[in-house]
């Protein structure tokens, strides 16, 4: 069984603002969310935080391997996860 993470796409700030307004209507402006990953290859995703590459997620069968590092050829395995979002979360939290 081959698992594939969702395709990358730019997030809509208007859609994020509408969704945030539905959840918690208040006078404060809604927080916009950033999609921290971009699909690079069929089984490879690049993860960034604040515009800097912090690692990669490689799909290996049913496992998502989190690789830490700005360059793919020098990235080091950080952890393995059963969900794509858990692997991305580890890399984003690990950065800086």
XYZ file of C-alpha atoms in Angstrom:
96
model
C 0.000 0.000 0.000
C 1.466 3.333 -1.055
C 0.433 6.401 0.917
C 0.717 9.826 -0.587
C 0.610 13.171 1.171
C -1.673 15.875 -0.177
C -0.483 17.970 -3.112
C 0.949 21.355 -2.217
C -1.032 24.417 -3.095
C -0.903 28.033 -2.009
C -3.358 28.822 0.763
C -5.976 31.480 0.247
C -5.822 34.262 2.807
C -9.491 35.105 2.166
C -10.580 31.509 2.778
C -8.478 31.348 5.953
C -10.003 34.611 7.178
C -13.548 33.359 6.501
C -12.865 30.064 8.274
C -11.372 31.844 11.286
C -14.315 34.255 11.451
C -16.783 31.357 11.505
C -14.928 29.610 14.336
C -14.331 32.583 16.630
C -16.061 35.829 15.691
C -14.270 38.629 17.529
C -12.906 42.103 16.970
C -9.312 40.843 16.585
C -8.120 40.120 13.043
C -7.999 36.392 12.207
C -4.652 34.622 12.247
C -3.564 33.435 8.821
C -2.123 29.968 8.529
C 0.876 29.095 6.398
C 1.328 25.796 4.605
C 4.914 24.935 5.554
C 5.579 22.304 2.884
C 6.020 22.089 -0.875
C 6.007 18.997 -3.043
C 9.404 18.595 -4.694
C 9.142 15.128 -6.209
C 6.752 12.172 -6.260
C 7.871 10.957 -2.802
C 9.587 14.077 -1.432
C 8.340 17.224 0.309
C 10.341 20.274 1.347
C 9.449 21.798 4.731
C 10.121 25.474 5.487
C 9.643 27.793 8.433
C 9.710 31.587 8.095
C 11.038 31.223 4.556
C 13.966 28.954 5.505
C 14.170 25.276 4.550
C 14.297 23.210 7.747
C 13.990 19.714 6.337
C 12.311 17.210 4.081
C 9.659 14.518 4.384
C 10.270 11.422 2.304
C 7.477 8.920 1.681
C 8.808 5.363 2.023
C 5.968 2.884 1.657
C 3.518 3.553 4.486
C 6.047 5.563 6.534
C 6.851 9.274 6.412
C 10.533 9.889 7.186
C 11.439 13.337 8.576
C 14.869 14.504 7.426
C 16.377 17.567 9.121
C 18.610 19.929 7.175
C 18.519 22.670 4.567
C 20.006 20.494 1.802
C 18.450 17.182 0.849
C 21.797 15.538 0.058
C 23.019 16.327 3.596
C 19.770 15.955 5.539
C 19.797 13.584 8.504
C 16.916 11.332 9.541
C 15.165 12.804 12.581
C 12.203 10.458 12.987
C 9.648 8.231 11.255
C 5.878 8.706 11.453
C 2.683 7.084 10.249
C 1.125 10.428 9.243
C 2.458 13.140 6.965
C 1.407 15.963 9.260
C 3.224 14.475 12.249
C 6.463 14.369 10.242
C 6.026 17.990 9.115
C 5.204 19.070 12.668
C 8.427 17.531 14.025
C 10.522 19.440 11.500
C 8.753 22.763 12.040
C 9.025 22.513 15.847
C 12.648 21.354 15.644
C 13.747 24.374 13.608
C 15.669 27.244 15.167
